Tab-separated table of C-alpha atoms in Angstrom:
chain	number	residue	atom	x	y	z
P	3	MET	CA	22.429	-125.257	-127.913
P	4	LYS	CA	19.521	-127.679	-127.732
P	5	SER	CA	15.917	-126.709	-127.098
P	6	ALA	CA	12.594	-128.477	-126.827
P	7	VAL	CA	9.091	-127.052	-126.561
P	8	GLU	CA	6.173	-128.389	-124.542
P	9	THR	CA	2.685	-127.092	-125.251
P	10	LEU	CA	1.041	-126.360	-121.914
P	11	SER	CA	-2.093	-124.919	-123.511
P	12	PRO	CA	-3.052	-123.448	-126.901
P	13	THR	CA	-1.644	-120.139	-125.675
P	14	ARG	CA	1.206	-121.130	-123.374
P	15	ALA	CA	4.429	-122.998	-124.055
P	16	LYS	CA	7.360	-124.239	-121.996
P	17	LEU	CA	10.830	-124.155	-123.473
P	18	THR	CA	13.597	-126.350	-122.100
P	19	VAL	CA	17.011	-125.128	-123.183
P	20	GLU	CA	20.460	-126.745	-122.812
P	21	VAL	CA	23.548	-124.616	-123.408
P	22	PRO	CA	26.974	-126.320	-123.558
P	23	PHE	CA	29.489	-124.673	-121.251
P	24	GLU	CA	31.769	-123.690	-124.126
P	25	GLU	CA	29.005	-121.460	-125.508
P	26	LEU	CA	29.238	-119.404	-122.288
P	27	LYS	CA	32.851	-118.439	-122.953
P	28	PRO	CA	32.103	-115.049	-124.618
P	29	SER	CA	29.808	-114.172	-121.725
P	30	LEU	CA	32.388	-115.334	-119.189
P	31	ASP	CA	35.055	-113.156	-120.823
P	32	ALA	CA	32.675	-110.209	-120.761
P	33	ALA	CA	31.886	-110.885	-117.090
P	34	TYR	CA	35.579	-110.879	-116.154
P	35	LYS	CA	36.099	-107.563	-117.985
P	36	LYS	CA	33.078	-105.990	-116.322
P	37	ILE	CA	34.120	-107.062	-112.819
P	38	ALA	CA	37.722	-105.996	-113.476
P	39	GLN	CA	36.430	-102.460	-114.067
P	40	GLN	CA	34.550	-102.485	-110.768
P	41	ILE	CA	37.185	-103.650	-108.266
P	42	ASN	CA	40.470	-102.285	-106.938
P	43	VAL	CA	43.287	-104.811	-106.406
P	44	PRO	CA	46.716	-103.598	-105.187
P	45	GLY	CA	49.354	-104.078	-107.866
P	46	PHE	CA	46.893	-104.048	-110.764
P	47	ARG	CA	45.428	-101.197	-112.744
P	48	ARG	CA	41.638	-100.918	-112.833
P	49	GLY	CA	40.353	-103.098	-115.648
P	50	LYS	CA	43.579	-105.125	-115.864
P	51	VAL	CA	42.928	-107.585	-113.050
P	52	PRO	CA	43.570	-111.167	-114.299
P	53	PRO	CA	40.697	-113.703	-114.129
P	54	ALA	CA	42.564	-115.863	-111.602
P	55	VAL	CA	42.870	-112.904	-109.229
P	56	ILE	CA	39.186	-112.068	-109.686
P	57	ASP	CA	38.331	-115.674	-108.820
P	58	ARG	CA	40.293	-115.329	-105.557
P	59	GLN	CA	39.088	-111.821	-104.705
P	60	VAL	CA	35.447	-111.942	-105.799
P	61	GLY	CA	34.769	-115.601	-106.331
P	62	ARG	CA	34.187	-117.701	-109.390
P	63	GLY	CA	30.480	-117.890	-108.498
P	64	ALA	CA	29.949	-114.156	-109.029
P	65	VAL	CA	31.534	-114.392	-112.494
P	66	LEU	CA	29.401	-117.381	-113.429
P	67	GLU	CA	26.246	-115.610	-112.244
P	68	GLU	CA	27.100	-112.532	-114.333
P	69	ALA	CA	27.700	-114.722	-117.390
P	70	VAL	CA	24.446	-116.645	-116.926
P	71	ASN	CA	22.448	-113.428	-116.571
P	72	GLU	CA	23.811	-112.336	-119.934
P	73	VAL	CA	23.548	-115.604	-121.847
P	74	VAL	CA	20.074	-116.763	-120.761
P	75	PRO	CA	18.124	-113.940	-122.514
P	76	GLN	CA	20.174	-114.495	-125.667
P	77	LYS	CA	19.580	-118.240	-125.728
P	78	TYR	CA	15.899	-117.728	-124.881
P	79	VAL	CA	15.456	-115.614	-128.030
P	80	GLU	CA	17.361	-118.191	-130.096
P	81	ALA	CA	15.099	-120.941	-128.743
P	82	LEU	CA	11.975	-118.933	-129.659
P	83	GLN	CA	13.226	-118.551	-133.208
P	84	ALA	CA	14.281	-122.184	-133.476
P	85	ASN	CA	10.818	-123.353	-132.411
P	86	ASP	CA	8.897	-120.684	-134.371
P	87	LEU	CA	7.181	-119.273	-131.286
P	88	GLN	CA	5.782	-115.741	-131.056
P	89	PRO	CA	5.782	-114.572	-127.418
P	90	LEU	CA	3.016	-112.286	-126.157
P	91	ALA	CA	4.481	-111.385	-122.768
P	92	GLN	CA	7.595	-111.631	-120.639
P	93	PRO	CA	8.599	-115.236	-119.856
P	94	ASP	CA	8.896	-116.955	-116.494
P	95	ILE	CA	12.504	-118.220	-116.584
P	96	GLU	CA	14.039	-120.696	-114.147
P	97	VAL	CA	17.628	-121.963	-114.229
P	98	THR	CA	17.245	-125.662	-113.440
P	99	LYS	CA	20.854	-126.810	-113.664
P	100	PHE	CA	24.193	-125.067	-113.721
P	101	GLU	CA	27.588	-126.026	-112.408
P	102	ASP	CA	31.027	-124.764	-113.369
P	103	ASN	CA	32.197	-126.417	-116.576
P	104	GLU	CA	28.822	-128.175	-116.914
P	105	THR	CA	25.898	-127.717	-119.300
P	106	LEU	CA	23.547	-124.868	-118.421
P	107	GLU	CA	19.879	-125.823	-118.385
P	108	PHE	CA	16.908	-123.507	-117.979
P	109	THR	CA	13.184	-123.453	-118.669
P	110	ALA	CA	11.018	-120.599	-119.906
P	111	GLU	CA	7.232	-120.545	-119.705
P	112	VAL	CA	5.602	-117.875	-121.846
P	113	ASP	CA	2.286	-116.885	-123.389
P	114	VAL	CA	2.478	-117.411	-127.140
P	115	LYS	CA	0.392	-116.480	-130.130
P	116	PRO	CA	-2.175	-119.226	-130.715
P	117	GLU	CA	-2.454	-121.073	-133.982
P	118	ILE	CA	-5.366	-119.619	-135.940
P	119	LYS	CA	-7.261	-121.345	-138.709
P	120	LEU	CA	-8.560	-118.425	-140.701
P	121	PRO	CA	-12.115	-118.656	-141.993
P	122	THR	CA	-13.003	-117.398	-145.456
P	123	TYR	CA	-12.956	-113.638	-145.219
P	124	ASP	CA	-14.018	-112.812	-148.772
P	125	GLY	CA	-17.661	-111.874	-149.170
P	126	VAL	CA	-18.567	-111.631	-145.479
P	127	THR	CA	-22.214	-110.586	-145.206
P	128	ALA	CA	-23.625	-108.140	-142.675
P	129	SER	CA	-26.479	-105.678	-142.298
P	130	VAL	CA	-26.858	-102.194	-140.827
P	131	GLU	CA	-29.644	-99.727	-140.174
P	132	ASP	CA	-30.962	-97.406	-142.886
P	133	ILE	CA	-29.731	-93.841	-143.108
P	134	ALA	CA	-32.571	-91.695	-141.818
P	135	ILE	CA	-32.655	-87.893	-141.808
P	136	SER	CA	-35.829	-86.281	-140.555
P	137	ASP	CA	-37.002	-82.694	-140.855
P	138	GLU	CA	-36.515	-82.491	-137.091
P	139	ASP	CA	-32.852	-83.432	-137.505
P	140	VAL	CA	-32.364	-80.660	-140.025
P	141	SER	CA	-34.238	-78.125	-137.878
P	142	GLU	CA	-32.094	-79.054	-134.875
P	143	GLN	CA	-28.923	-78.339	-136.838
P	144	VAL	CA	-30.283	-75.043	-138.144
P	145	GLU	CA	-31.260	-74.031	-134.610
P	146	ALA	CA	-27.761	-74.868	-133.400
P	147	LEU	CA	-26.395	-72.587	-136.112
P	148	ARG	CA	-28.739	-69.801	-135.033
P	149	GLU	CA	-27.531	-70.212	-131.458
P	150	ARG	CA	-23.942	-69.671	-132.616
P	151	PHE	CA	-24.993	-66.215	-133.812
P	152	ALA	CA	-27.284	-65.453	-130.865
P	153	THR	CA	-26.848	-62.516	-128.510
P	154	LEU	CA	-27.359	-62.441	-124.761
P	155	ILE	CA	-29.455	-59.693	-123.217
P	156	ASP	CA	-29.945	-58.998	-119.519
P	157	VAL	CA	-33.452	-59.610	-118.201
P	158	GLU	CA	-35.076	-58.503	-114.957
P	159	ARG	CA	-36.765	-61.769	-114.053
P	160	PRO	CA	-35.971	-65.102	-112.408
P	161	ALA	CA	-33.896	-67.580	-114.403
P	162	ALA	CA	-35.680	-70.273	-116.369
P	163	ASP	CA	-34.477	-73.392	-118.137
P	164	GLY	CA	-32.397	-72.370	-121.154
P	165	ASP	CA	-31.387	-68.986	-119.750
P	166	PHE	CA	-27.785	-68.010	-119.099
P	167	VAL	CA	-26.708	-66.855	-115.673
P	168	VAL	CA	-23.520	-65.290	-114.344
P	169	MET	CA	-22.950	-66.812	-110.925
P	170	ASP	CA	-20.596	-67.345	-108.026
P	171	LEU	CA	-20.238	-70.870	-106.607
P	172	LYS	CA	-18.726	-72.010	-103.312
P	173	ALA	CA	-18.736	-75.506	-101.798
P	174	THR	CA	-18.120	-75.954	-98.070
P	175	LYS	CA	-17.655	-78.962	-95.828
P	176	ASP	CA	-18.283	-78.494	-92.111
P	177	GLY	CA	-18.108	-74.740	-92.649
P	178	GLU	CA	-14.733	-74.850	-94.429
P	179	VAL	CA	-14.401	-73.913	-98.100
P	180	VAL	CA	-13.413	-76.966	-100.139
P	181	ASP	CA	-10.086	-76.484	-101.897
P	182	GLY	CA	-10.644	-75.783	-105.588
P	183	ALA	CA	-14.434	-75.613	-105.225
P	184	GLU	CA	-14.963	-71.850	-105.435
P	185	VAL	CA	-15.510	-69.854	-108.649
P	186	SER	CA	-16.665	-66.310	-109.379
P	187	GLY	CA	-18.256	-64.685	-112.417
P	188	MET	CA	-18.921	-67.955	-114.189
P	189	SER	CA	-21.340	-68.019	-117.146
P	190	TYR	CA	-23.582	-71.073	-117.231
P	191	ARG	CA	-26.641	-72.166	-119.192
P	192	VAL	CA	-29.415	-73.398	-116.942
P	193	GLY	CA	-30.311	-76.978	-117.749
P	194	ARG	CA	-27.028	-77.810	-119.445
P	195	GLY	CA	-25.965	-80.190	-116.680
P	196	GLY	CA	-22.553	-81.747	-116.257
P	197	MET	CA	-21.422	-79.696	-113.264
P	198	ILE	CA	-22.852	-80.354	-109.819
P	199	ASP	CA	-25.959	-82.410	-109.125
P	200	GLY	CA	-28.763	-80.097	-108.028
P	201	LEU	CA	-27.309	-76.932	-109.577
P	202	ASP	CA	-29.881	-76.598	-112.372
P	203	GLU	CA	-32.773	-77.109	-109.972
P	204	ALA	CA	-31.325	-74.504	-107.598
P	205	LEU	CA	-30.880	-71.896	-110.346
P	206	VAL	CA	-34.414	-72.055	-111.698
P	207	GLY	CA	-36.346	-69.201	-110.085
P	208	LEU	CA	-33.318	-67.199	-108.928
P	209	ALA	CA	-33.061	-63.593	-110.109
P	210	ALA	CA	-30.006	-61.327	-110.147
P	211	GLY	CA	-28.940	-60.741	-106.530
P	212	ASP	CA	-30.539	-63.964	-105.241
P	213	GLU	CA	-28.625	-66.676	-103.409
P	214	LYS	CA	-29.380	-70.274	-102.530
P	215	ILE	CA	-27.693	-73.113	-100.663
P	216	PHE	CA	-28.226	-76.751	-101.600
P	217	THR	CA	-26.501	-80.015	-100.802
P	218	SER	CA	-24.655	-82.126	-103.351
P	219	GLN	CA	-21.750	-84.524	-103.789
P	220	LEU	CA	-18.372	-83.674	-105.257
P	221	VAL	CA	-17.254	-85.672	-108.296
P	222	GLY	CA	-13.536	-84.874	-108.025
P	223	GLY	CA	-10.776	-84.010	-105.582
P	224	ASP	CA	-10.023	-85.472	-102.180
P	225	LEU	CA	-13.681	-85.340	-101.095
P	226	VAL	CA	-15.112	-87.128	-104.128
P	227	GLY	CA	-18.453	-88.720	-103.297
P	228	GLU	CA	-18.853	-86.810	-100.008
P	229	GLY	CA	-21.753	-84.483	-99.295
P	230	VAL	CA	-21.069	-80.732	-99.301
P	231	ASP	CA	-23.049	-77.510	-99.002
P	232	VAL	CA	-23.035	-75.485	-102.206
P	233	ALA	CA	-23.838	-71.765	-102.155
P	234	VAL	CA	-24.820	-70.251	-105.504
P	235	ALA	CA	-25.231	-66.480	-105.992
P	236	VAL	CA	-26.674	-65.136	-109.258
P	237	THR	CA	-25.357	-61.764	-110.444
P	238	GLN	CA	-26.941	-61.702	-113.923
P	239	VAL	CA	-29.768	-63.441	-115.743
P	240	GLN	CA	-29.497	-63.365	-119.521
P	241	GLU	CA	-31.858	-64.436	-122.235
P	242	GLN	CA	-30.667	-65.789	-125.546
P	243	GLU	CA	-31.949	-63.807	-128.512
P	244	LEU	CA	-31.773	-65.753	-131.770
P	245	PRO	CA	-31.471	-64.089	-135.182
P	246	GLU	CA	-34.436	-64.356	-137.534
P	247	LEU	CA	-34.280	-67.360	-139.852
P	248	ASP	CA	-34.314	-65.480	-143.142
P	249	ASP	CA	-32.154	-64.927	-146.204
P	250	GLU	CA	-30.163	-62.265	-144.367
P	251	PHE	CA	-29.215	-64.811	-141.721
P	252	ALA	CA	-28.268	-67.341	-144.417
P	253	GLN	CA	-25.891	-64.817	-145.944
P	254	LEU	CA	-24.436	-63.997	-142.503
P	255	ALA	CA	-23.936	-67.578	-141.389
P	256	SER	CA	-22.939	-69.265	-144.638
P	257	GLU	CA	-21.919	-68.851	-148.246
P	258	PHE	CA	-25.540	-69.232	-149.375
P	259	ASP	CA	-27.973	-66.496	-150.390
P	260	THR	CA	-31.221	-68.056	-149.216
P	261	VAL	CA	-32.555	-70.047	-146.272
P	262	GLU	CA	-33.635	-72.786	-148.676
P	263	GLU	CA	-30.069	-73.225	-149.941
P	264	LEU	CA	-28.706	-73.182	-146.406
P	265	THR	CA	-31.245	-75.778	-145.254
P	266	GLU	CA	-30.512	-78.041	-148.200
P	267	ASP	CA	-26.786	-77.828	-147.458
P	268	VAL	CA	-27.447	-78.776	-143.828
P	269	ARG	CA	-29.441	-81.785	-145.006
P	270	GLU	CA	-26.633	-82.797	-147.377
P	271	ARG	CA	-24.009	-82.470	-144.661
P	272	LEU	CA	-26.118	-84.550	-142.301
P	273	GLY	CA	-26.413	-87.179	-145.013
P	274	ARG	CA	-22.668	-87.367	-145.457
P	275	GLY	CA	-22.148	-87.628	-141.720
P	276	ARG	CA	-24.774	-90.369	-141.392
P	277	ARG	CA	-23.156	-92.201	-144.299
P	278	LEU	CA	-19.843	-92.218	-142.435
P	279	GLU	CA	-21.619	-93.414	-139.282
P	280	GLN	CA	-23.246	-96.172	-141.313
P	281	ALA	CA	-19.837	-97.114	-142.739
P	282	ALA	CA	-18.415	-97.354	-139.221
P	283	ALA	CA	-21.367	-99.518	-138.198
P	284	ALA	CA	-20.814	-101.672	-141.292
P	285	ARG	CA	-17.144	-102.058	-140.433
P	286	ASP	CA	-18.033	-103.227	-136.926
P	287	ALA	CA	-20.794	-105.525	-138.210
P	288	VAL	CA	-18.466	-107.163	-140.742
P	289	LEU	CA	-15.785	-107.722	-138.125
P	290	GLU	CA	-18.357	-109.104	-135.686
P	291	ALA	CA	-19.689	-111.462	-138.355
P	292	LEU	CA	-16.163	-112.702	-139.013
P	293	LEU	CA	-15.486	-113.205	-135.301
P	294	GLU	CA	-18.537	-115.445	-135.046
P	295	THR	CA	-16.998	-117.876	-137.550
P	296	VAL	CA	-13.745	-118.542	-135.723
P	297	ASP	CA	-12.782	-119.674	-132.246
P	298	VAL	CA	-9.496	-118.195	-131.060
P	299	PRO	CA	-8.026	-119.313	-127.704
P	300	LEU	CA	-7.009	-116.272	-125.670
P	301	PRO	CA	-4.198	-116.052	-123.101
P	302	ASP	CA	-5.707	-115.301	-119.685
P	303	THR	CA	-2.891	-112.924	-118.753
P	304	ILE	CA	-3.382	-110.863	-121.927
P	305	VAL	CA	-7.123	-110.581	-121.271
P	306	ALA	CA	-6.560	-109.709	-117.614
P	307	ASP	CA	-3.998	-107.008	-118.415
P	308	GLU	CA	-6.251	-105.537	-121.101
P	309	LEU	CA	-9.222	-105.552	-118.741
P	310	THR	CA	-7.237	-103.678	-116.122
P	311	ALA	CA	-6.044	-101.106	-118.653
P	312	ARG	CA	-9.518	-100.574	-120.116
P	313	ARG	CA	-11.144	-100.290	-116.697
P	314	ARG	CA	-8.577	-97.729	-115.558
P	315	SER	CA	-8.944	-95.723	-118.767
P	316	PHE	CA	-12.749	-95.726	-118.498
P	317	GLU	CA	-12.661	-94.598	-114.877
P	318	GLN	CA	-10.333	-91.752	-115.881
P	319	GLN	CA	-12.787	-90.718	-118.594
P	320	LEU	CA	-15.614	-90.671	-116.077
P	321	ALA	CA	-13.563	-88.610	-113.642
P	322	TYR	CA	-12.675	-86.147	-116.396
P	323	ALA	CA	-16.376	-85.831	-117.257
P	324	GLY	CA	-17.215	-85.287	-113.596
P	325	VAL	CA	-19.238	-88.500	-113.299
P	326	THR	CA	-18.813	-91.163	-110.652
P	327	MET	CA	-18.979	-94.860	-111.537
P	328	GLU	CA	-22.063	-95.168	-109.332
P	329	LYS	CA	-23.800	-92.364	-111.217
P	330	TYR	CA	-22.863	-93.855	-114.572
P	331	LEU	CA	-24.216	-97.292	-113.641
P	332	GLU	CA	-27.395	-95.701	-112.331
P	333	ASP	CA	-27.930	-93.755	-115.564
P	334	GLU	CA	-27.214	-96.856	-117.672
P	335	GLY	CA	-29.394	-99.098	-115.520
P	336	GLN	CA	-26.493	-101.514	-115.041
P	337	THR	CA	-25.171	-103.386	-112.054
P	338	VAL	CA	-21.437	-103.646	-111.398
P	339	GLU	CA	-21.594	-107.312	-112.405
P	340	GLU	CA	-23.318	-106.490	-115.695
P	341	PHE	CA	-20.787	-103.751	-116.453
P	342	GLU	CA	-17.855	-106.075	-115.761
P	343	ALA	CA	-19.339	-108.862	-117.875
P	344	ASP	CA	-19.965	-106.474	-120.760
P	345	LEU	CA	-16.465	-105.048	-120.463
P	346	GLU	CA	-14.884	-108.507	-120.484
P	347	ARG	CA	-16.911	-109.517	-123.538
P	348	ARG	CA	-15.759	-106.432	-125.419
P	349	VAL	CA	-12.147	-106.970	-124.410
P	350	ARG	CA	-12.233	-110.603	-125.523
P	351	ASP	CA	-13.734	-109.567	-128.856
P	352	ALA	CA	-11.071	-106.893	-129.273
P	353	VAL	CA	-8.180	-109.254	-128.505
P	354	THR	CA	-9.648	-111.899	-130.805
P	355	ALA	CA	-9.968	-109.292	-133.561
P	356	GLN	CA	-6.320	-108.328	-133.127
P	357	PHE	CA	-5.185	-111.931	-133.570
P	358	ILE	CA	-7.347	-112.443	-136.658
P	359	LEU	CA	-6.338	-109.165	-138.298
P	360	ASP	CA	-2.666	-109.842	-137.567
P	361	GLU	CA	-3.008	-113.228	-139.243
P	362	ILE	CA	-4.754	-111.767	-142.289
P	363	ALA	CA	-2.100	-109.051	-142.602
P	364	GLN	CA	0.552	-111.763	-142.586
P	365	VAL	CA	-1.277	-113.938	-145.131
P	366	GLU	CA	-1.855	-110.967	-147.433
P	367	GLU	CA	1.787	-109.918	-146.954
P	368	PHE	CA	0.861	-106.315	-146.312
P	369	GLY	CA	3.659	-103.810	-145.854
P	370	ILE	CA	3.891	-100.117	-145.034
P	371	ASP	CA	6.099	-97.277	-146.166
P	372	GLN	CA	7.464	-94.251	-144.340
P	373	GLN	CA	4.715	-91.960	-145.600
P	374	GLU	CA	1.986	-94.221	-144.223
P	375	LEU	CA	3.722	-94.323	-140.850
P	376	SER	CA	4.133	-90.534	-140.805
P	377	GLU	CA	0.491	-89.935	-141.732
P	378	HIS	CA	-0.666	-92.397	-139.074
P	379	MET	CA	1.402	-90.655	-136.411
P	380	VAL	CA	-0.007	-87.269	-137.445
P	381	ARG	CA	-3.572	-88.612	-137.120
P	382	LYS	CA	-2.806	-90.144	-133.718
P	383	ALA	CA	-1.263	-86.873	-132.537
P	384	GLN	CA	-4.288	-84.883	-133.704
P	385	GLN	CA	-6.669	-87.285	-131.967
P	386	SER	CA	-4.817	-86.827	-128.689
P	387	GLY	CA	-4.346	-83.083	-129.147
P	388	GLU	CA	-0.548	-83.345	-129.222
P	389	ASP	CA	2.053	-81.715	-131.412
P	390	PRO	CA	2.839	-84.197	-134.233
P	391	GLN	CA	6.600	-83.774	-133.941
P	392	GLU	CA	6.581	-84.202	-130.156
P	393	PHE	CA	4.315	-87.234	-130.539
P	394	ALA	CA	6.676	-88.774	-133.112
P	395	ASN	CA	9.718	-88.119	-130.922
P	396	HIS	CA	7.997	-89.806	-127.979
P	397	MET	CA	7.075	-92.839	-130.098
P	398	PHE	CA	10.663	-93.287	-131.300
P	399	GLU	CA	12.237	-92.673	-127.884
P	400	HIS	CA	10.000	-95.223	-126.141
P	401	ASN	CA	10.131	-97.814	-128.938
P	402	HIS	CA	6.409	-97.636	-129.734
P	403	ILE	CA	6.932	-97.678	-133.504
P	404	PRO	CA	6.277	-101.453	-133.796
P	405	GLU	CA	2.893	-100.901	-132.134
P	406	LEU	CA	2.014	-98.157	-134.625
P	407	VAL	CA	3.102	-100.366	-137.505
P	408	GLN	CA	0.851	-103.143	-136.208
P	409	GLU	CA	-2.077	-100.718	-135.992
P	410	ILE	CA	-1.588	-99.756	-139.645
P	411	LEU	CA	-1.367	-103.385	-140.734
P	412	ARG	CA	-4.537	-104.227	-138.823
P	413	GLY	CA	-6.256	-101.315	-140.497
P	414	LYS	CA	-5.227	-102.657	-143.890
P	415	ALA	CA	-6.439	-106.131	-142.984
P	416	LEU	CA	-9.792	-104.755	-141.856
P	417	ALA	CA	-10.057	-102.699	-145.050
P	418	ARG	CA	-9.378	-105.850	-147.040
P	419	ILE	CA	-12.255	-107.649	-145.302
P	420	VAL	CA	-14.724	-104.767	-145.467
P	421	GLU	CA	-14.079	-103.888	-149.109
P	422	SER	CA	-14.911	-107.440	-150.177
P	423	ALA	CA	-17.915	-107.717	-147.826
P	424	VAL	CA	-21.546	-107.502	-148.855
P	425	VAL	CA	-23.316	-105.114	-146.516
P	426	THR	CA	-26.970	-104.224	-146.882
P	427	ASP	CA	-29.160	-101.778	-144.994
P	428	ALA	CA	-32.494	-102.636	-143.410
P	429	SER	CA	-34.266	-101.863	-146.693
P	430	GLY	CA	-32.110	-104.318	-148.596
P	431	ASN	CA	-29.949	-101.741	-150.356
P	432	VAL	CA	-26.252	-102.508	-150.795
P	433	VAL	CA	-24.136	-100.132	-148.709
P	434	GLU	CA	-21.293	-98.538	-150.689
P	435	LEU	CA	-18.052	-98.855	-148.771
P	436	LYS	CA	-15.207	-99.337	-151.204
P	437	ASN	CA	-15.621	-95.962	-152.881
P	438	LEU	CA	-16.656	-94.001	-149.797
P	439	ARG	CA	-14.460	-90.982	-149.279
P	440	PRO	CA	-13.402	-89.585	-145.893
P	441	ASP	CA	-15.815	-86.640	-146.319
P	442	GLY	CA	-18.796	-88.970	-146.702
P	443	THR	CA	-19.204	-88.576	-150.461
P	444	ILE	CA	-19.166	-91.437	-152.958
P	445	GLY	CA	-16.569	-91.258	-155.695
P	446	GLU	CA	-14.347	-93.259	-157.943
P	447	PRO	CA	-12.026	-95.838	-156.328
P	448	VAL	CA	-9.388	-94.010	-154.290
P	449	ASP	CA	-6.523	-94.976	-152.026
P	450	GLU	CA	-8.363	-93.313	-149.151
P	451	ALA	CA	-10.885	-96.145	-148.956
P	452	ALA	CA	-8.685	-98.020	-146.541
P	453	GLU	CA	-8.510	-94.923	-144.386
P	454	VAL	CA	-12.313	-94.796	-144.102
P	455	VAL	CA	-12.621	-98.334	-142.797
P	456	GLU	CA	-9.412	-98.319	-140.757
P	457	ALA	CA	-10.340	-98.964	-137.161
P	458	GLU	CA	-8.623	-98.630	-133.846
P	459	VAL	CA	-9.788	-102.150	-133.088
P	460	THR	CA	-7.808	-102.175	-129.867
P	461	GLU	CA	-10.052	-99.565	-128.259
P	462	PRO	CA	-13.730	-100.369	-128.856
P	463	VAL	CA	-14.724	-100.022	-125.217
P	464	GLU	CA	-13.605	-96.426	-124.822
P	465	GLU	CA	-15.164	-95.396	-128.117
P	466	GLU	CA	-18.559	-96.733	-127.198
P	467	LYS	CA	-18.449	-95.367	-123.663
P	468	ALA	CA	-16.996	-91.974	-124.545
P	469	GLU	CA	-20.297	-90.173	-124.140
P	470	ALA	CA	-20.480	-91.131	-120.475
């Protein structure tokens, strides 16, 4: 077999492959056997029909076509290896010449991994915001804890913002009840939002036994975006009664004896959480700083496919949250064009990061063991709320293990960059990253450091938009 490669662009190559006819013989023999099993010829047992008879009965052309369909993918892979090409997508293959007993020629155009000249990734510098914890932050957390131990008491007055109501809801369109838009006995906190536009405004001022009808738009189902009439009937109004913030409450809600100890623990926990948030910001800042030092050509088809996948995933998230794209853009103060431009920029950064991290992982000769793969699958399963064993079975059955391996290697590459980086906060203090533990504490060097900075760099868009 002979092959030659033509560079069409930094990310696309064209292979021209010539296969001598004698190299098709194993595939021709296999084609004759396969066809012999499929046809019935009087005087011959199934599977024992001689090639000459098959040529007369079926035609030599059908055998040749079967052989070519088998040999082309094999020779394509051999040509990739011979020319040291790493494909990124399925090729566009065209058989350009083939006659019986003649050389087979075909071409294959395919997106390939671009050549990357890695910049220096030791000592990357970046900056992040200071960790700030105010008394208001602490008080907010303490109040949230009090609310967990609150009791609800019925009140004989109209509902106000912050009250709980027990209500019945029914949406109708042209007098007909909308399928799936009727609930009874539902508990809801006035002002919480996230259900139906106009609901909170309608509830304020309603007492037990009161009803009200308002107009709104559905955010799901077949009538999404269409106007409907919503009838809300309040059966109970309840006021939240918080426990006193004293030592007795501290002992009830925690392992501490005093409010002072409880409050100090809340402040400490907030600090650890903010430290992890700062570490995540540092990780992103370091990666962004590295991206600014290198120009990586990106295959248009890879970017387009990723854009489509991200857009679909984001729209699903919005639908799950009960928010339309129009409402989201309105709340964010964005136009469709601005959203699309921002999404494309993030996708391009993400794809570029993948290429760079893959290259670093290869240069550093990182490897993984079975335990790392198992732990990664468990984390992925937990993140998606799936059973770890079922998740692992699915990954093996659908051949997704190479993707998981690549994620781990990228995480190691990113850890390598971040651990050697110099990150300072706005006050000029060096941010500790290498010895940061997963619980937000600082300790001696541990193997878990890589886990702290490991990033799902293939999904930055969803992470940042998740609160939509």
